[in-house]
Amino acid sequence: MAGMTPRRTILGPALAGFALALGSHPEVARRLAVTLGAEPRRALPLDRLLELGLNHLALAGIGLALVALMGIGLGILATRDFAAPLRAGIDGAAAAAQAVPPVVMVALALPVLGFGGPPTVLALVAYSIMPMLRGTVGAIEAVSPEARQAAIAIGLSPRQVLLQVELPLAAGIILDTFRTALVLAVATTAVGGLAGASTLGTPIVAGLQNQNLVPMLQGAAATAALALLCDAALLAAASRLRRWNIPAGRGATCP
């Protein structure tokens, strides 16, 4: 039974993602809108929905790459002894960035960055970097002190200790944190519709403007489906890492 647990964990979000993807289909969304008491108005065509989904995923991927680079990089910096005085400032800046709602961040960025993808990516990075930063710090600090001491005792430099001991042992927890950042990134990218970016938030905005519930349901269901399916994919990757004996999800210790 223990061997089935990772598969069951992956199966849950995968099935939910496929169910929501089905709910975003034009005919299904139209019938759902009627069930909710709305008129059976025009739905977004499936090919357009798929196009928006690909654009949404690409934009989320760009933002997520920046979140990973900045979050992991700042997390590593915050755990170095020489940067101890900077740690409170780094954490405070990340917390302040997340405190600004993504919609407000997009609105503030529009005069400077214009419409489209750039303000969306900015909002995504600002909203998702704190979990990545704090998760990286927590993962590195969870590494057993004995592991560090043993590495230093055999003559490894601080850089080698980081690359050969701390990061490999912290990789599992960092990957779990990356999952959280991924879900936030996919969800936050939907606000790009307010900035004119072609995302799954576009039909939501159009539905609000036209008082048409059908595209709103399609955009919301497709966004949630994309987040859940991406989460399932990363869960599968984490399961593979566990098979390679890389700790994931709990404190890392010296093997």
PDB file of N, CA and C in Angstrom, residues 59-122:
ATOM      1  N   LEU A  59       3.583  32.241 -20.914  1.00  0.00           N
ATOM      2  CA  LEU A  59       3.794  33.414 -20.065  1.00  0.00           C
ATOM      3  C   LEU A  59       4.067  32.993 -18.626  1.00  0.00           C
ATOM      4  N   ALA A  60       3.311  32.010 -18.144  1.00  0.00           N
ATOM      5  CA  ALA A  60       3.546  31.500 -16.792  1.00  0.00           C
ATOM      6  C   ALA A  60       4.930  30.878 -16.679  1.00  0.00           C
ATOM      7  N   GLY A  61       5.370  30.199 -17.741  1.00  0.00           N
ATOM      8  CA  GLY A  61       6.699  29.579 -17.724  1.00  0.00           C
ATOM      9  C   GLY A  61       7.812  30.600 -17.630  1.00  0.00           C
ATOM     10  N   ILE A  62       7.665  31.707 -18.361  1.00  0.00           N
ATOM     11  CA  ILE A  62       8.674  32.767 -18.287  1.00  0.00           C
ATOM     12  C   ILE A  62       8.744  33.338 -16.878  1.00  0.00           C
ATOM     13  N   GLY A  63       7.579  33.648 -16.323  1.00  0.00           N
ATOM     14  CA  GLY A  63       7.558  34.193 -14.970  1.00  0.00           C
ATOM     15  C   GLY A  63       8.084  33.211 -13.949  1.00  0.00           C
ATOM     16  N   LEU A  64       7.735  31.940 -14.111  1.00  0.00           N
ATOM     17  CA  LEU A  64       8.174  30.930 -13.154  1.00  0.00           C
ATOM     18  C   LEU A  64       9.683  30.734 -13.200  1.00  0.00           C
ATOM     19  N   ALA A  65      10.263  30.824 -14.401  1.00  0.00           N
ATOM     20  CA  ALA A  65      11.722  30.716 -14.513  1.00  0.00           C
ATOM     21  C   ALA A  65      12.400  31.850 -13.748  1.00  0.00           C
ATOM     22  N   LEU A  66      11.857  33.059 -13.868  1.00  0.00           N
ATOM     23  CA  LEU A  66      12.412  34.196 -13.117  1.00  0.00           C
ATOM     24  C   LEU A  66      12.226  34.001 -11.617  1.00  0.00           C
ATOM     25  N   VAL A  67      11.066  33.485 -11.219  1.00  0.00           N
ATOM     26  CA  VAL A  67      10.809  33.235  -9.800  1.00  0.00           C
ATOM     27  C   VAL A  67      11.803  32.227  -9.249  1.00  0.00           C
ATOM     28  N   ALA A  68      12.055  31.157 -10.008  1.00  0.00           N
ATOM     29  CA  ALA A  68      12.988  30.139  -9.547  1.00  0.00           C
ATOM     30  C   ALA A  68      14.401  30.695  -9.418  1.00  0.00           C
ATOM     31  N   LEU A  69      14.839  31.431 -10.440  1.00  0.00           N
ATOM     32  CA  LEU A  69      16.189  31.990 -10.399  1.00  0.00           C
ATOM     33  C   LEU A  69      16.356  32.967  -9.231  1.00  0.00           C
ATOM     34  N   MET A  70      15.392  33.866  -9.100  1.00  0.00           N
ATOM     35  CA  MET A  70      15.501  34.883  -8.051  1.00  0.00           C
ATOM     36  C   MET A  70      15.248  34.284  -6.673  1.00  0.00           C
ATOM     37  N   GLY A  71      14.230  33.438  -6.550  1.00  0.00           N
ATOM     38  CA  GLY A  71      13.899  32.876  -5.249  1.00  0.00           C
ATOM     39  C   GLY A  71      14.974  31.969  -4.708  1.00  0.00           C
ATOM     40  N   ILE A  72      15.465  31.067  -5.550  1.00  0.00           N
ATOM     41  CA  ILE A  72      16.524  30.156  -5.101  1.00  0.00           C
ATOM     42  C   ILE A  72      17.817  30.927  -4.872  1.00  0.00           C
ATOM     43  N   GLY A  73      18.115  31.857  -5.777  1.00  0.00           N
ATOM     44  CA  GLY A  73      19.341  32.640  -5.610  1.00  0.00           C
ATOM     45  C   GLY A  73      19.338  33.460  -4.330  1.00  0.00           C
ATOM     46  N   LEU A  74      18.240  34.159  -4.075  1.00  0.00           N
ATOM     47  CA  LEU A  74      18.147  34.950  -2.847  1.00  0.00           C
ATOM     48  C   LEU A  74      18.079  34.051  -1.614  1.00  0.00           C
ATOM     49  N   GLY A  75      17.460  32.875  -1.760  1.00  0.00           N
ATOM     50  CA  GLY A  75      17.410  31.945  -0.641  1.00  0.00           C
ATOM     51  C   GLY A  75      18.786  31.441  -0.262  1.00  0.00           C
ATOM     52  N   ILE A  76      19.590  31.132  -1.272  1.00  0.00           N
ATOM     53  CA  ILE A  76      20.974  30.710  -1.010  1.00  0.00           C
ATOM     54  C   ILE A  76      21.748  31.853  -0.360  1.00  0.00           C
ATOM     55  N   LEU A  77      21.591  33.048  -0.913  1.00  0.00           N
ATOM     56  CA  LEU A  77      22.296  34.212  -0.352  1.00  0.00           C
ATOM     57  C   LEU A  77      21.914  34.431   1.109  1.00  0.00           C
ATOM     58  N   ALA A  78      20.630  34.297   1.422  1.00  0.00           N
ATOM     59  CA  ALA A  78      20.169  34.560   2.784  1.00  0.00           C
ATOM     60  C   ALA A  78      20.709  33.559   3.788  1.00  0.00           C
ATOM     61  N   THR A  79      21.142  32.384   3.332  1.00  0.00           N
ATOM     62  CA  THR A  79      21.666  31.370   4.261  1.00  0.00           C
ATOM     63  C   THR A  79      23.179  31.423   4.396  1.00  0.00           C
ATOM     64  N   ARG A  80      23.825  32.324   3.675  1.00  0.00           N
ATOM     65  CA  ARG A  80      25.283  32.437   3.795  1.00  0.00           C
ATOM     66  C   ARG A  80      25.629  33.312   4.998  1.00  0.00           C
ATOM     67  N   ASP A  81      26.649  32.951   5.687  1.00  0.00           N
ATOM     68  CA  ASP A  81      27.032  33.684   6.899  1.00  0.00           C
ATOM     69  C   ASP A  81      27.352  35.144   6.609  1.00  0.00           C
ATOM     70  N   PHE A  82      28.019  35.407   5.478  1.00  0.00           N
ATOM     71  CA  PHE A  82      28.430  36.784   5.190  1.00  0.00           C
ATOM     72  C   PHE A  82      27.234  37.677   4.875  1.00  0.00           C
ATOM     73  N   ALA A  83      26.086  37.059   4.501  1.00  0.00           N
ATOM     74  CA  ALA A  83      24.905  37.846   4.141  1.00  0.00           C
ATOM     75  C   ALA A  83      23.873  37.882   5.253  1.00  0.00           C
ATOM     76  N   ALA A  84      24.246  37.437   6.448  1.00  0.00           N
ATOM     77  CA  ALA A  84      23.289  37.408   7.564  1.00  0.00           C
ATOM     78  C   ALA A  84      22.641  38.773   7.821  1.00  0.00           C
ATOM     79  N   PRO A  85      23.369  39.893   7.748  1.00  0.00           N
ATOM     80  CA  PRO A  85      22.718  41.194   7.981  1.00  0.00           C
ATOM     81  C   PRO A  85      21.666  41.549   6.928  1.00  0.00           C
ATOM     82  N   LEU A  86      21.736  40.909   5.753  1.00  0.00           N
ATOM     83  CA  LEU A  86      20.800  41.221   4.669  1.00  0.00           C
ATOM     84  C   LEU A  86      19.536  40.376   4.715  1.00  0.00           C
ATOM     85  N   ARG A  87      19.540  39.357   5.547  1.00  0.00           N
ATOM     86  CA  ARG A  87      18.443  38.384   5.495  1.00  0.00           C
ATOM     87  C   ARG A  87      17.080  39.011   5.799  1.00  0.00           C
ATOM     88  N   ALA A  88      17.018  39.826   6.828  1.00  0.00           N
ATOM     89  CA  ALA A  88      15.740  40.446   7.188  1.00  0.00           C
ATOM     90  C   ALA A  88      15.243  41.346   6.068  1.00  0.00           C
ATOM     91  N   GLY A  89      16.143  42.072   5.418  1.00  0.00           N
ATOM     92  CA  GLY A  89      15.754  42.946   4.319  1.00  0.00           C
ATOM     93  C   GLY A  89      15.260  42.164   3.118  1.00  0.00           C
ATOM     94  N   ILE A  90      15.921  41.050   2.797  1.00  0.00           N
ATOM     95  CA  ILE A  90      15.506  40.217   1.665  1.00  0.00           C
ATOM     96  C   ILE A  90      14.118  39.648   1.923  1.00  0.00           C
ATOM     97  N   ASP A  91      13.912  39.118   3.111  1.00  0.00           N
ATOM     98  CA  ASP A  91      12.619  38.521   3.446  1.00  0.00           C
ATOM     99  C   ASP A  91      11.521  39.585   3.467  1.00  0.00           C
ATOM    100  N   GLY A  92      11.837  40.753   4.011  1.00  0.00           N
ATOM    101  CA  GLY A  92      10.852  41.825   4.077  1.00  0.00           C
ATOM    102  C   GLY A  92      10.456  42.331   2.705  1.00  0.00           C
ATOM    103  N   ALA A  93      11.432  42.435   1.788  1.00  0.00           N
ATOM    104  CA  ALA A  93      11.136  42.895   0.433  1.00  0.00           C
ATOM    105  C   ALA A  93      10.233  41.904  -0.295  1.00  0.00           C
ATOM    106  N   ALA A  94      10.514  40.605  -0.121  1.00  0.00           N
ATOM    107  CA  ALA A  94       9.691  39.582  -0.760  1.00  0.00           C
ATOM    108  C   ALA A  94       8.273  39.598  -0.192  1.00  0.00           C
ATOM    109  N   ALA A  95       8.155  39.762   1.123  1.00  0.00           N
ATOM    110  CA  ALA A  95       6.831  39.808   1.751  1.00  0.00           C
ATOM    111  C   ALA A  95       6.054  41.039   1.295  1.00  0.00           C
ATOM    112  N   ALA A  96       6.738  42.169   1.160  1.00  0.00           N
ATOM    113  CA  ALA A  96       6.071  43.390   0.707  1.00  0.00           C
ATOM    114  C   ALA A  96       5.587  43.253  -0.719  1.00  0.00           C
ATOM    115  N   ALA A  97       6.376  42.579  -1.570  1.00  0.00           N
ATOM    116  CA  ALA A  97       5.973  42.373  -2.959  1.00  0.00           C
ATOM    117  C   ALA A  97       4.720  41.510  -3.041  1.00  0.00           C
ATOM    118  N   GLN A  98       4.644  40.477  -2.206  1.00  0.00           N
ATOM    119  CA  GLN A  98       3.474  39.609  -2.249  1.00  0.00           C
ATOM    120  C   GLN A  98       2.251  40.289  -1.640  1.00  0.00           C
ATOM    121  N   ALA A  99       2.469  41.262  -0.783  1.00  0.00           N
ATOM    122  CA  ALA A  99       1.344  41.939  -0.143  1.00  0.00           C
ATOM    123  C   ALA A  99       0.539  42.777  -1.126  1.00  0.00           C
ATOM    124  N   VAL A 100       1.150  43.159  -2.245  1.00  0.00           N
ATOM    125  CA  VAL A 100       0.438  43.947  -3.260  1.00  0.00           C
ATOM    126  C   VAL A 100      -0.361  42.983  -4.136  1.00  0.00           C
ATOM    127  N   PRO A 101      -1.684  43.117  -4.205  1.00  0.00           N
ATOM    128  CA  PRO A 101      -2.482  42.218  -5.039  1.00  0.00           C
ATOM    129  C   PRO A 101      -2.015  42.261  -6.496  1.00  0.00           C
ATOM    130  N   PRO A 102      -2.031  41.113  -7.200  1.00  0.00           N
ATOM    131  CA  PRO A 102      -1.573  41.090  -8.596  1.00  0.00           C
ATOM    132  C   PRO A 102      -2.305  42.087  -9.491  1.00  0.00           C
ATOM    133  N   VAL A 103      -3.606  42.272  -9.268  1.00  0.00           N
ATOM    134  CA  VAL A 103      -4.361  43.213 -10.090  1.00  0.00           C
ATOM    135  C   VAL A 103      -3.821  44.629  -9.913  1.00  0.00           C
ATOM    136  N   VAL A 104      -3.500  44.986  -8.678  1.00  0.00           N
ATOM    137  CA  VAL A 104      -2.940  46.314  -8.409  1.00  0.00           C
ATOM    138  C   VAL A 104      -1.558  46.437  -9.029  1.00  0.00           C
ATOM    139  N   MET A 105      -0.759  45.363  -8.933  1.00  0.00           N
ATOM    140  CA  MET A 105       0.584  45.383  -9.518  1.00  0.00           C
ATOM    141  C   MET A 105       0.512  45.605 -11.021  1.00  0.00           C
ATOM    142  N   VAL A 106      -0.415  44.939 -11.685  1.00  0.00           N
ATOM    143  CA  VAL A 106      -0.590  45.112 -13.130  1.00  0.00           C
ATOM    144  C   VAL A 106      -0.985  46.550 -13.444  1.00  0.00           C
ATOM    145  N   ALA A 107      -1.916  47.092 -12.678  1.00  0.00           N
ATOM    146  CA  ALA A 107      -2.374  48.459 -12.913  1.00  0.00           C
ATOM    147  C   ALA A 107      -1.239  49.472 -12.728  1.00  0.00           C
ATOM    148  N   LEU A 108      -0.415  49.266 -11.706  1.00  0.00           N
ATOM    149  CA  LEU A 108       0.701  50.176 -11.457  1.00  0.00           C
ATOM    150  C   LEU A 108       1.778  50.079 -12.530  1.00  0.00           C
ATOM    151  N   ALA A 109       1.922  48.873 -13.104  1.00  0.00           N
ATOM    152  CA  ALA A 109       2.983  48.666 -14.094  1.00  0.00           C
ATOM    153  C   ALA A 109       2.595  49.117 -15.491  1.00  0.00           C
ATOM    154  N   LEU A 110       1.300  49.249 -15.756  1.00  0.00           N
ATOM    155  CA  LEU A 110       0.853  49.584 -17.108  1.00  0.00           C
ATOM    156  C   LEU A 110       1.462  50.882 -17.665  1.00  0.00           C
ATOM    157  N   PRO A 111       1.521  51.972 -16.888  1.00  0.00           N
ATOM    158  CA  PRO A 111       2.091  53.203 -17.454  1.00  0.00           C
ATOM    159  C   PRO A 111       3.561  53.063 -17.833  1.00  0.00           C
ATOM    160  N   VAL A 112       4.269  52.169 -17.158  1.00  0.00           N
ATOM    161  CA  VAL A 112       5.706  52.013 -17.407  1.00  0.00           C
ATOM    162  C   VAL A 112       5.985  50.925 -18.439  1.00  0.00           C
ATOM    163  N   LEU A 113       5.344  49.775 -18.275  1.00  0.00           N
ATOM    164  CA  LEU A 113       5.638  48.608 -19.112  1.00  0.00           C
ATOM    165  C   LEU A 113       4.688  48.436 -20.280  1.00  0.00           C
ATOM    166  N   GLY A 114       3.581  49.163 -20.269  1.00  0.00           N
ATOM    167  CA  GLY A 114       2.621  49.035 -21.352  1.00  0.00           C
ATOM    168  C   GLY A 114       1.735  47.809 -21.185  1.00  0.00           C
ATOM    169  N   PHE A 115       0.933  47.544 -22.208  1.00  0.00           N
ATOM    170  CA  PHE A 115       0.006  46.426 -22.166  1.00  0.00           C
ATOM    171  C   PHE A 115       0.697  45.139 -22.609  1.00  0.00           C
ATOM    172  N   GLY A 116       0.055  44.012 -22.268  1.00  0.00           N
ATOM    173  CA  GLY A 116       0.565  42.729 -22.719  1.00  0.00           C
ATOM    174  C   GLY A 116       1.271  41.939 -21.630  1.00  0.00           C
ATOM    175  N   GLY A 117       2.329  41.231 -22.034  1.00  0.00           N
ATOM    176  CA  GLY A 117       3.001  40.297 -21.147  1.00  0.00           C
ATOM    177  C   GLY A 117       3.838  40.889 -20.025  1.00  0.00           C
ATOM    178  N   PRO A 118       4.616  41.968 -20.265  1.00  0.00           N
ATOM    179  CA  PRO A 118       5.528  42.464 -19.223  1.00  0.00           C
ATOM    180  C   PRO A 118       4.871  42.764 -17.879  1.00  0.00           C
ATOM    181  N   PRO A 119       3.753  43.516 -17.808  1.00  0.00           N
ATOM    182  CA  PRO A 119       3.164  43.748 -16.481  1.00  0.00           C
ATOM    183  C   PRO A 119       2.635  42.465 -15.854  1.00  0.00           C
ATOM    184  N   THR A 120       2.215  41.519 -16.680  1.00  0.00           N
ATOM    185  CA  THR A 120       1.745  40.239 -16.154  1.00  0.00           C
ATOM    186  C   THR A 120       2.882  39.476 -15.508  1.00  0.00           C
ATOM    187  N   VAL A 121       4.025  39.438 -16.173  1.00  0.00           N
ATOM    188  CA  VAL A 121       5.199  38.743 -15.624  1.00  0.00           C
ATOM    189  C   VAL A 121       5.653  39.411 -14.337  1.00  0.00           C
ATOM    190  N   LEU A 122       5.620  40.736 -14.300  1.00  0.00           N
ATOM    191  CA  LEU A 122       6.008  41.454 -13.084  1.00  0.00           C
ATOM    192  C   LEU A 122       5.108  41.076 -11.918  1.00  0.00           C
TER     193      LEU A 122
END
